[in-house]
Amino acid sequence: MENDIKPIFEMDTRSIKAIKIFLDTDTLYSGRLVLKSIQNQYKVFHFQHGGLDRLCKVFDVWHSCVTLLSSSPELNTRHYDICTPNGEAINLQIPRRDKVDSQVWRNLFDGQGRLVKKTQFKEAVFFAGIVEEMRKEVWKFLLEYYPYDSTFEQRQELKLQRTKIYKSINDKRQGISGEEQKTFYRKVECIVDKDVVRTDRSSQYYAGADNPHVQTLRRILLNYAIDNPVVGYTQGMSDLLAPLLVIMDNEIDAYWCFIGLMEKSVFLNTPQNDMEEQLGLLRELLRTMLPHFYAHCMKFLNGMELLFCHRWLLLCFRREVGEYQAQRIWEAAWSQHHTSYFHLFLCAAAISVYGDTVIEKDLSPDLTLLHFTSIQEMDGNLLLRRAHELLYDFLVQDIIPCTLMKILSDSGEWDSPPTPTIYC
Amino acid sequence: MDEVHTTKVVLLGRTGSGKTSLIVRYISSVFSENVKPTIGAAFSKKTVQLIHGEERKQVVLAIWDTAGDERYESMAPLYYRNSSAAIICFDLADRQSYNKVDFWVKELVEKVEQNCKLYICGTKTDLLAEYGGPLKRAVGPTEVMAYAKKLNAKFVETSSKSNYGIDDLFKLVAADFAGFTLCEAPPIEDSLRLQEPNQTDVNEKSSCCF
C-alpha cells in the first residue's frame, strides 16, 4: 500500500508572517509560492505545472486569516499578510503539543517505517516530551542510532550489524596485551573503575553491592575508549551514559546511543576548546537576554568565566535536577528544535530562575559559584519552561549580535536561516 | 576585634584521591561513600579562629575543589589561580595516586606565578592495615617526607571517614597564612600523633618543621 501522503513541509500557520506569490508572466498559473516565517525564514515552493491560480483564489477568500496586502499585476505578484481572526498582529507563541505516546509515535511513520513527520516529531519532543515507556524506542532516533528515513527492514539490518561491531570492539579490548594493555589500564581503566562505582548509585537501577549494571556501565565506557582512542575517557562520561543504560536496559543499544550522545556533547575535542566556545556563546546570549546579570558579571575581574556554568554545560544539568526531569530536559535539547544550542538557553534559564540573589546581594564570582552549587535540586520543569520562553523571546528579536548567528544556523526544513538584523 | 583575613586554598590530586570527601568532612562534618566525581569547580568557605597567647586572629578559608581528571587540566588554572595554599592529595594505599602528586605540583608552580604554600596530604588512613584497615601502605612516609622537604612543603595524613587530621590540616593552613609561627602553634605532627591509634610508625615521622 502506498497511500500515505507524505507532507513535504509542515508549519504552524500562526508562525507565518507573510505569503507571497510570484506568477510566471507567460503562463499565469505557474510560478513560486514563498512563505515567510515570523523569524524571517523563507520557504519557496515551485509550481511548474500550474495550480497557483487556484491557490490565489483560496487565499483571496480566506479573509479570516489572510489579508491581501498588495497585488501588483504588472509584476505578477500577490502579497498576503497573515493575521489572527480578529485582525491583531500575531506573536510567536509557544505551541501546546501532546506527549509522544505510542499512538502519536505510530502516526509519525509511513508504511515502510520511515519517520516522515519530522517537524511534528521534534516539536512534540521539544514541548511535551516522551512518555516514559516510549523513551527506549524514541531515544534511538533522537540519538541518531536509527536514521529518521530508515525503514523497518533497514533498522533490523542495522541492529544486527551494530551488534556484530560492538562484539568485535569488546573482543578487541579483551585482546590487548603488553604495553598497550598497561597504558590503557593507567589512562582509562583505573579511572573508569573509580568512577562507575560512584555514578548514580542512589538510582534504583544501580543500587546495591555487586549490581551487575555497574559492570555493564564499565564495559561500555571501556569499549568506547578502545574504539575512540583520541577521546578516550573523560570524567563526566559516566554521568552521561548512566541514564541511557537505564532507559535502554541493553548494553549494545546503550553503547550506540552513547556514541550519538557524545557527538552532541562538549567532550569530543578537549573539554577546554569546546568549553571556551560554549562559554563565549553563553556570554553573548546573556548579554542579549539577561542584560542585568551580564552587567553584574562584568563588574568583576573574573566574572565572565562563569565558573558556575561549567558543570551545567558538561553534563547538561544531570547533577542539578532529579533523574526523571533530566531525561525530559535532555530529550528536549536533543530534538534540536530551532537550535542545536538549547543547553545554552537552559543555562540562561537557570540564571533567570535562581540568579536574582546574585544581583541583589551583589555576589562575587566565587560566592556566585557557592550560591548555585548550594541549591540542593533545581526544578527541572521550571527550567525547561523558562528555557522555552527564552528561546522564543530570542527568536523574535529584531536585532541580534552577529556572534550569536551560529546558534540560529539550524534552518531545518526552511530554505533560509532566520534573518533578524545582525549587528557586530 | 579580631583581625580577619581571607585566603584561598585549592585541593588538587588524582581522581579518587579523596579531595571532595576531605572538604565535605571539614565543612559539613559528614562522610559518605561513593561521592560523585567532581566536574567543574566547587567552592566553600569556613572561618578558623586562631588564638595564641594574647594574639587572636580569624582566617576565612576559601576552599576550592577541583576535578582530578587531567583532561580538565587546561581548565584547572581558572580554579586554582590566586591560591595562597594548595593541598595536594593522594591515596595512601594507591601508588599511582602518589605518582601524580608531582604532576599537580608542577602544574601549579609552572602555570601560576606565585608562591603558593604546598601541603602534601596522604588520605584514607582508615584503609591502611596499620590503622586496622584492609590495605597496605603504598608509599612509605620517609619517601613522602623527603619529597615534601625538597618542595618546602608540609606532609600530613588524614582520614575523612574516621575524621582524622582534617581540622588540624586546615588549622595549619590558616596558621601558616596568618603568620602564626608554626612551631609555636600546635605542631601538626604532634597533634596527629596524639590521635593515632597505633604508634608504631611514629619514628618515621619527623617533628613539626621542614
XYZ file of C-alpha atoms in Angstrom:
634
model
C 0.000 0.000 0.000
C 1.435 3.331 -0.977
C -1.484 5.518 0.002
C 0.427 7.551 2.542
C 0.529 11.194 1.656
C 3.859 12.435 2.849
C 3.828 16.053 3.901
C 6.836 17.780 2.388
C 6.609 20.724 4.694
C 4.641 21.486 7.814
C 4.309 24.614 9.859
C 2.039 26.310 12.299
C 0.071 28.964 10.376
C 0.431 31.219 13.410
C 4.128 31.452 12.777
C 3.768 32.551 9.152
C 4.306 36.262 8.749
C 3.554 36.638 5.061
C 2.815 34.735 1.903
C 3.999 35.975 -1.462
C 3.030 34.578 -4.804
C 5.088 35.246 -7.915
C 3.316 34.208 -11.101
C 5.218 33.462 -14.280
C 4.294 36.037 -16.934
C 3.841 33.515 -19.697
C 1.521 31.040 -18.003
C -0.111 32.885 -15.073
C -0.717 29.504 -13.467
C 2.828 28.552 -12.680
C 5.366 30.354 -10.530
C 6.547 30.408 -6.967
C 4.862 30.441 -3.589
C 7.035 31.916 -0.837
C 6.256 31.547 2.861
C 7.930 33.916 5.263
C 8.084 32.948 8.926
C 7.858 35.258 11.877
C 11.607 34.795 12.248
C 12.076 35.893 8.651
C 12.904 32.443 7.362
C 11.795 31.652 3.832
C 10.395 28.565 2.213
C 9.983 28.530 -1.562
C 7.640 26.196 -3.453
C 7.970 25.987 -7.223
C 4.768 25.405 -9.178
C 5.959 24.318 -12.597
C 2.772 22.682 -13.790
C 0.148 25.251 -12.884
C -2.217 25.331 -9.948
C -1.105 28.593 -8.399
C -4.178 30.416 -9.700
C -6.357 28.112 -7.670
C -4.273 28.754 -4.558
C -4.692 32.510 -5.106
C -8.467 32.027 -5.165
C -8.292 30.187 -1.846
C -6.247 32.948 -0.247
C -8.408 35.691 -1.720
C -11.489 34.439 0.116
C -9.739 33.385 3.287
C -10.292 36.737 4.960
C -10.386 35.447 8.466
C -6.767 34.534 8.274
C -5.185 36.351 5.381
C -5.411 39.882 4.073
C -4.267 40.801 0.630
C -1.656 43.410 1.292
C -0.768 44.259 -2.249
C -1.350 42.964 -5.680
C 0.858 44.050 -8.474
C -0.492 42.972 -11.877
C 2.443 44.354 -13.814
C 4.910 42.323 -11.705
C 2.518 39.381 -11.347
C 2.941 39.226 -7.587
C 0.454 38.925 -4.784
C 1.457 39.620 -1.205
C -0.675 38.366 1.706
C -0.313 39.201 5.356
C -1.317 36.702 7.988
C -3.412 37.906 10.877
C -5.359 36.413 13.723
C -9.139 36.097 13.189
C -9.776 39.389 14.973
C -7.152 41.145 12.949
C -4.489 41.525 15.595
C -0.849 41.190 14.758
C 0.476 37.786 15.657
C 3.093 36.826 18.181
C 5.163 33.720 18.153
C 3.504 31.569 20.757
C 4.818 28.534 22.480
C 2.602 25.866 20.988
C 0.851 23.200 23.012
C 1.721 19.695 21.961
C 0.842 16.218 23.135
C 3.466 13.955 24.621
C 4.861 11.330 22.318
C 2.934 8.204 23.312
C 2.548 5.028 21.294
C -0.286 6.444 19.223
C 1.390 9.747 18.394
C 4.541 7.783 17.641
C 2.869 5.370 15.201
C 1.317 8.239 13.290
C 4.690 9.784 12.529
C 5.710 6.926 10.232
C 4.917 5.930 6.664
C 4.034 2.399 5.584
C 7.679 1.361 5.290
C 8.569 2.600 8.728
C 10.246 5.878 7.815
C 9.742 8.667 10.316
C 8.325 11.198 7.863
C 6.685 13.779 10.089
C 9.959 15.074 11.461
C 8.869 18.591 12.341
C 5.820 17.357 14.173
C 8.002 14.839 15.988
C 10.643 17.333 17.050
C 8.059 19.831 18.234
C 6.295 17.211 20.308
C 9.542 16.068 21.947
C 10.681 19.623 22.475
C 7.492 20.968 24.033
C 5.811 17.974 25.601
C 8.384 15.196 25.881
C 8.064 11.449 25.571
C 6.054 9.141 27.792
C 8.353 7.058 29.926
C 7.711 3.669 28.312
C 8.372 5.022 24.795
C 11.789 6.514 25.543
C 13.545 3.234 24.856
C 12.374 3.338 21.262
C 12.288 7.071 20.610
C 15.712 7.945 22.036
C 17.310 5.664 19.430
C 16.115 8.108 16.775
C 16.931 11.237 18.751
C 20.448 9.953 19.356
C 20.867 9.016 15.710
C 21.343 5.320 16.283
C 18.453 4.878 13.828
C 18.234 7.359 10.948
C 14.829 9.029 10.563
C 14.430 7.859 6.993
C 15.346 4.229 7.661
C 12.702 1.571 7.038
C 11.702 -1.233 9.413
C 13.877 -3.634 7.450
C 16.865 -1.340 7.380
C 16.689 -0.899 11.124
C 16.647 -4.635 11.689
C 19.667 -4.932 9.447
C 21.385 -2.045 11.247
C 20.777 -3.586 14.622
C 22.339 -6.889 13.562
C 25.302 -5.114 12.063
C 25.837 -2.880 15.113
C 25.602 -5.874 17.419
C 28.400 -7.533 15.466
C 30.537 -4.414 15.547
C 30.042 -3.985 19.274
C 31.061 -7.563 19.914
C 34.218 -7.117 17.873
C 35.094 -3.959 19.823
C 34.566 -5.834 23.058
C 36.797 -8.691 21.817
C 39.446 -6.224 20.730
C 39.541 -4.690 24.180
C 39.862 -8.021 25.890
C 42.624 -8.986 23.468
C 45.023 -6.125 24.160
C 48.226 -7.022 25.951
C 51.692 -5.855 26.964
C 52.492 -2.131 26.823
C 49.180 -1.331 25.195
C 47.292 -3.014 27.979
C 49.350 -1.239 30.641
C 48.789 2.173 29.080
C 45.073 1.503 28.700
C 44.851 0.460 32.319
C 46.662 3.541 33.545
C 44.907 6.077 31.315
C 41.403 4.683 31.183
C 40.559 1.544 33.064
C 41.536 2.521 36.581
C 39.753 5.871 36.275
C 36.622 4.214 34.905
C 36.805 1.710 37.763
C 36.901 4.545 40.271
C 34.004 6.355 38.619
C 31.439 3.662 37.823
C 31.100 2.678 41.458
C 30.179 6.244 42.332
C 27.823 7.042 39.454
C 24.094 7.263 40.171
C 24.311 4.699 42.948
C 21.246 6.211 44.558
C 19.264 5.350 41.437
C 17.326 2.133 41.815
C 18.901 0.692 38.663
C 22.449 0.939 40.053
C 21.813 0.494 43.755
C 23.255 -2.187 45.977
C 26.539 -4.059 46.228
C 27.674 -6.088 43.190
C 24.952 -4.638 40.993
C 25.606 -6.106 37.505
C 24.514 -2.855 35.820
C 27.612 -1.168 37.234
C 29.721 -3.695 35.309
C 27.728 -3.022 32.133
C 28.388 0.673 32.572
C 32.069 -0.104 32.948
C 32.253 -2.282 29.817
C 30.531 0.317 27.663
C 32.874 3.078 28.799
C 35.954 0.908 28.261
C 34.758 -0.176 24.832
C 34.050 3.407 23.890
C 37.572 4.393 24.918
C 39.130 1.497 22.977
C 37.271 2.365 19.808
C 37.671 6.134 20.191
C 41.238 6.399 21.457
C 41.522 10.131 20.795
C 38.559 10.906 23.022
C 39.214 8.066 25.455
C 37.566 8.568 28.791
C 36.895 11.884 30.484
C 35.248 12.196 33.850
C 31.606 13.056 33.435
C 31.045 10.477 30.695
C 29.762 8.000 33.267
C 27.125 10.568 34.312
C 26.024 10.895 30.694
C 25.943 7.180 29.999
C 24.189 6.042 33.176
C 20.702 7.384 32.268
C 20.996 5.941 28.744
C 21.614 2.481 30.105
C 18.670 2.824 32.482
C 16.368 3.641 29.573
C 17.784 1.144 27.073
C 18.402 -1.613 29.606
C 20.555 -3.198 26.904
C 24.320 -2.936 26.627
C 24.548 -2.731 22.846
C 21.732 -0.227 22.363
C 23.110 1.919 25.169
C 26.555 1.870 23.547
C 25.298 3.099 20.174
C 23.096 5.732 21.747
C 26.094 6.863 23.775
C 28.040 7.295 20.521
C 25.275 9.619 19.313
C 25.186 11.456 22.607
C 28.927 12.074 22.563
C 28.569 13.636 19.118
C 26.191 16.126 20.674
C 28.141 16.807 23.847
C 31.047 19.073 24.624
C 33.590 16.335 25.269
C 34.684 15.479 21.797
C 37.775 17.538 21.339
C 39.123 18.652 24.621
C 36.754 19.945 27.236
C 38.743 23.176 27.168
C 38.291 24.048 23.479
C 34.639 23.201 23.429
C 34.083 24.846 26.752
C 35.623 28.118 25.617
C 33.383 28.165 22.583
C 30.286 27.360 24.601
C 31.097 29.967 27.231
C 31.681 32.551 24.513
C 28.226 31.931 23.069
C 26.648 31.850 26.514
C 28.157 35.237 27.400
C 26.649 36.720 24.268
C 23.303 35.108 24.949
C 23.292 36.557 28.476
C 24.238 39.962 27.113
C 21.221 39.813 24.817
C 18.657 38.074 27.013
C 19.677 38.765 30.630
C 21.457 42.119 30.436
C 21.255 42.786 34.197
C 23.011 39.578 35.053
C 25.556 40.199 32.339
C 26.228 43.694 33.705
C 26.671 42.225 37.173
C 29.286 39.741 35.960
C 31.096 42.465 34.061
C 31.783 44.279 37.328
C 34.224 41.600 38.460
C 37.650 40.818 37.152
C 36.907 37.133 36.511
C 33.135 37.397 36.367
C 32.936 36.385 32.721
C 34.446 32.967 33.313
C 31.011 31.870 34.539
C 32.542 29.093 36.650
C 29.134 28.086 37.983
C 28.004 27.091 34.465
C 30.827 24.667 33.710
C 29.126 21.606 35.122
C 25.765 22.597 33.648
C 27.377 22.641 30.233
C 29.406 19.459 30.598
C 26.582 17.322 31.968
C 23.545 19.204 30.665
C 22.074 19.615 34.168
C 22.288 15.923 35.055
C 23.514 16.742 38.574
C 21.273 19.754 39.147
C 17.856 18.216 38.582
C 16.195 14.917 39.501
C 16.687 11.788 37.410
C 13.355 11.948 35.536
C 13.483 15.671 34.969
C 16.962 15.282 33.497
C 15.598 12.785 30.965
C 12.964 15.306 29.947
C 15.494 18.131 29.654
C 17.886 16.005 27.624
C 15.332 14.883 25.083
C 14.156 18.464 24.617
C 17.739 19.506 23.879
C 18.337 16.548 21.542
C 15.282 17.365 19.454
C 17.224 20.395 18.157
C 14.031 22.295 17.556
C 15.071 25.739 16.247
C 18.557 25.422 17.698
C 21.304 22.903 18.404
C 22.321 25.074 21.346
C 19.310 24.641 23.590
C 21.647 23.835 26.515
C 22.716 27.484 26.457
C 19.099 28.545 26.876
C 18.850 26.116 29.791
C 21.858 27.816 31.405
C 20.252 31.205 30.874
C 17.024 29.795 32.327
C 18.817 28.553 35.466
C 20.299 32.017 35.925
C 16.949 33.634 35.279
C 15.187 31.376 37.815
C 17.840 31.140 40.527
C 20.118 34.110 39.910
C 18.209 37.034 41.413
C 20.053 36.686 44.725
C 23.353 37.053 42.910
C 22.417 40.538 41.765
C 20.531 41.523 44.934
C 23.354 40.548 47.257
C 25.986 41.672 44.788
C 27.807 38.318 44.984
C 31.373 37.999 43.746
C 32.187 35.226 41.224
C 33.261 32.738 43.916
C 30.196 33.415 46.045
C 28.074 33.125 42.922
C 29.541 29.652 42.420
C 28.786 28.845 46.064
C 25.239 30.149 45.637
C 24.492 27.949 42.630
C 26.219 24.827 43.964
C 24.318 25.181 47.260
C 20.963 24.722 45.534
C 20.038 21.183 46.531
C 17.977 20.455 43.467
C 16.719 22.712 40.721
C 13.161 22.426 39.442
C 13.710 20.814 36.051
C 10.214 21.559 34.768
C 10.564 25.182 35.655
C 13.982 25.350 33.963
C 12.581 23.813 30.833
C 9.611 26.161 30.711
C 11.812 29.202 31.206
C 14.248 27.954 28.584
C 11.373 27.588 26.097
C 10.307 31.146 26.836
C 13.822 32.488 26.490
C 14.283 30.693 23.182
C 11.028 32.078 21.821
C 11.857 35.571 23.048
C 15.209 35.221 21.380
C 13.760 34.007 18.084
C 11.613 37.088 17.659
C 14.364 39.558 18.489
C 14.660 42.007 15.641
C 18.318 42.557 16.264
C 20.837 40.007 17.437
C 24.612 40.251 17.704
C 26.491 38.533 14.890
C 28.319 36.434 17.467
C 25.076 34.540 18.023
C 24.319 33.766 14.373
C 25.707 30.307 14.948
C 23.034 29.243 17.378
C 20.390 30.032 14.798
C 22.139 28.219 11.984
C 19.803 25.264 12.189
C 17.384 26.196 9.410
C 15.560 22.869 9.488
C 13.265 22.496 6.536
C 13.365 26.168 5.666
C 15.313 27.345 2.651
C 16.996 30.104 4.587
C 18.045 30.606 8.172
C 16.210 33.192 10.238
C 17.373 36.612 9.226
C 16.998 39.087 12.037
C 19.060 42.211 11.737
C 22.592 41.393 12.732
C 24.969 43.817 14.327
C 28.581 43.286 15.183
C 38.043 42.961 67.365
C 39.908 40.063 65.878
C 41.790 40.618 62.708
C 40.064 38.896 59.786
C 41.959 37.571 56.796
C 40.713 35.620 53.800
C 42.843 33.134 51.955
C 42.239 30.848 49.010
C 43.089 27.172 49.363
C 42.841 24.766 46.447
C 42.734 20.967 46.574
C 44.466 19.096 43.770
C 45.298 15.470 43.140
C 44.456 12.386 41.178
C 40.893 11.312 40.685
C 39.576 9.335 43.629
C 42.226 10.669 45.996
C 39.543 11.983 48.329
C 39.576 15.746 47.755
C 35.821 16.227 47.841
C 35.406 13.944 50.867
C 38.072 15.914 52.729
C 36.247 19.177 52.127
C 32.816 17.754 52.873
C 34.109 16.319 56.157
C 35.673 19.645 57.104
C 32.704 21.828 56.149
C 29.722 19.605 56.962
C 31.199 17.043 59.390
C 29.852 14.110 57.387
C 31.313 11.292 55.353
C 29.622 9.354 52.597
C 30.926 6.557 50.414
C 30.748 6.996 46.658
C 30.980 10.770 46.413
C 30.410 11.669 42.760
C 33.476 12.680 40.738
C 33.916 16.437 40.778
C 33.068 18.068 37.473
C 33.879 21.727 37.043
C 34.603 23.611 40.213
C 33.149 23.815 43.676
C 33.748 26.430 46.297
C 33.075 26.571 50.006
C 34.344 28.546 52.964
C 34.898 28.251 56.659
C 36.280 30.555 59.319
C 39.124 29.400 61.534
C 39.744 31.074 64.920
C 43.385 31.227 65.891
C 44.370 32.001 69.456
C 47.927 32.195 70.572
C 48.553 33.848 73.909
C 47.168 37.352 73.656
C 47.045 37.197 69.905
C 43.732 36.378 68.221
C 43.097 36.124 64.511
C 40.292 34.969 62.264
C 41.109 33.400 58.961
C 38.422 32.752 56.374
C 39.443 29.780 54.264
C 38.028 29.928 50.749
C 38.356 26.300 49.727
C 38.252 25.247 46.081
C 37.600 21.702 44.967
C 38.772 20.606 41.515
C 38.336 17.684 39.112
C 41.040 15.042 39.353
C 40.784 14.176 35.670
C 43.789 15.515 33.783
C 41.556 16.105 30.787
C 40.314 19.135 32.666
C 43.840 20.252 33.385
C 43.587 23.162 30.959
C 40.574 24.488 32.856
C 42.210 23.964 36.234
C 44.117 27.295 36.301
C 40.740 29.069 36.325
C 40.077 27.360 39.638
C 43.456 27.485 41.386
C 44.557 30.935 40.292
C 45.413 33.280 43.193
C 45.592 30.457 45.684
C 47.873 31.094 48.602
C 47.840 27.452 49.620
C 47.416 24.158 47.801
C 46.638 20.816 49.389
C 47.779 18.076 47.038
C 46.071 14.843 47.908
C 46.988 11.238 47.278
C 45.509 7.955 48.373
C 47.973 6.362 50.829
C 47.077 2.905 49.542
C 47.478 3.764 45.852
C 50.953 4.215 44.389
C 49.605 5.697 41.137
C 47.803 8.313 43.112
C 51.084 9.290 44.791
C 52.874 9.329 41.435
C 50.500 12.062 40.283
C 51.416 14.412 43.122
C 54.446 15.683 41.251
C 52.309 16.332 38.165
C 49.995 18.625 40.127
C 52.881 20.346 41.901
C 54.417 21.164 38.532
C 51.051 22.277 37.140
C 50.627 24.655 39.989
C 54.145 26.006 40.197
C 54.681 26.309 36.469
C 51.309 27.683 35.432
C 50.619 30.025 38.293
C 53.215 32.642 39.024
C 53.007 32.934 42.727
C 54.425 31.472 45.857
C 51.775 29.053 46.812
C 52.298 27.225 50.077
C 52.203 23.481 49.469
C 50.734 20.737 51.637
C 51.037 17.111 50.622
C 48.145 15.174 52.078
C 48.045 11.381 52.288
C 44.371 10.427 52.566
C 42.332 7.417 53.678
C 44.456 6.274 56.628
C 41.426 4.243 57.717
C 42.092 1.870 54.827
C 45.638 1.050 55.951
C 46.449 -2.158 57.774
C 48.370 -0.266 60.451
C 45.134 1.517 61.360
C 43.095 -1.654 61.206
C 42.100 -1.336 57.550
C 42.373 -3.890 54.726
C 45.112 -2.335 52.576
C 48.865 -1.924 52.621
C 50.527 1.478 52.618
C 51.629 2.026 49.009
C 54.300 4.597 49.762
C 56.419 4.957 52.875
C 56.292 8.175 54.900
C 60.066 8.586 54.602
C 59.793 8.837 50.841
C 56.963 11.350 51.001
C 58.754 13.432 53.596
C 61.933 13.575 51.570
C 59.893 14.744 48.598
C 57.976 17.269 50.703
C 61.181 18.630 52.143
C 62.583 19.172 48.656
C 59.494 21.251 47.787
C 59.473 23.045 51.093
C 56.039 21.515 51.561
C 54.408 20.021 54.626
C 53.162 16.467 54.795
C 50.077 15.400 56.679
C 47.895 12.321 56.809
C 44.127 12.303 57.101
C 41.063 10.129 57.075
C 37.759 11.682 56.088
C 35.968 8.544 57.149
C 37.269 8.481 60.730
C 37.659 12.270 60.863
C 41.346 12.068 61.491
C 43.702 15.010 60.960
C 41.235 17.107 58.962
C 40.698 20.018 61.331
C 44.402 20.064 62.110
C 45.252 20.290 58.442
C 43.060 23.303 57.805
C 44.114 24.921 61.055
C 47.716 24.525 59.949
C 46.925 26.165 56.608
C 45.208 29.038 58.389
C 48.020 29.429 60.924
C 50.685 29.500 58.219
C 48.748 32.092 56.339
C 48.146 34.284 59.364
C 51.847 34.194 60.139
C 51.492 32.352 63.396
C 54.866 30.821 63.955
C 54.366 27.201 63.155
C 56.461 25.692 65.919
C 54.683 27.810 68.492
C 51.262 27.000 67.129
C 50.072 23.488 67.884
C 52.532 21.443 65.824
C 50.676 19.369 63.287
C 52.755 16.248 63.628
C 52.330 16.254 67.395
C 48.644 16.686 67.172
C 48.457 13.931 64.593
C 50.496 11.661 66.777
C 48.214 12.160 69.718
C 45.286 10.887 67.734
C 46.993 7.927 66.194
C 45.501 4.693 67.380
C 48.702 2.873 66.516
C 52.012 4.424 67.406
C 54.381 2.032 65.646
C 55.328 4.265 62.767
C 55.747 7.416 64.791
C 59.506 7.203 64.483
C 59.275 7.524 60.768
C 57.638 10.905 61.073
C 59.723 13.951 61.615
C 58.812 16.650 64.028
C 56.952 19.725 63.029
C 59.124 21.888 60.821
C 60.649 21.164 57.471
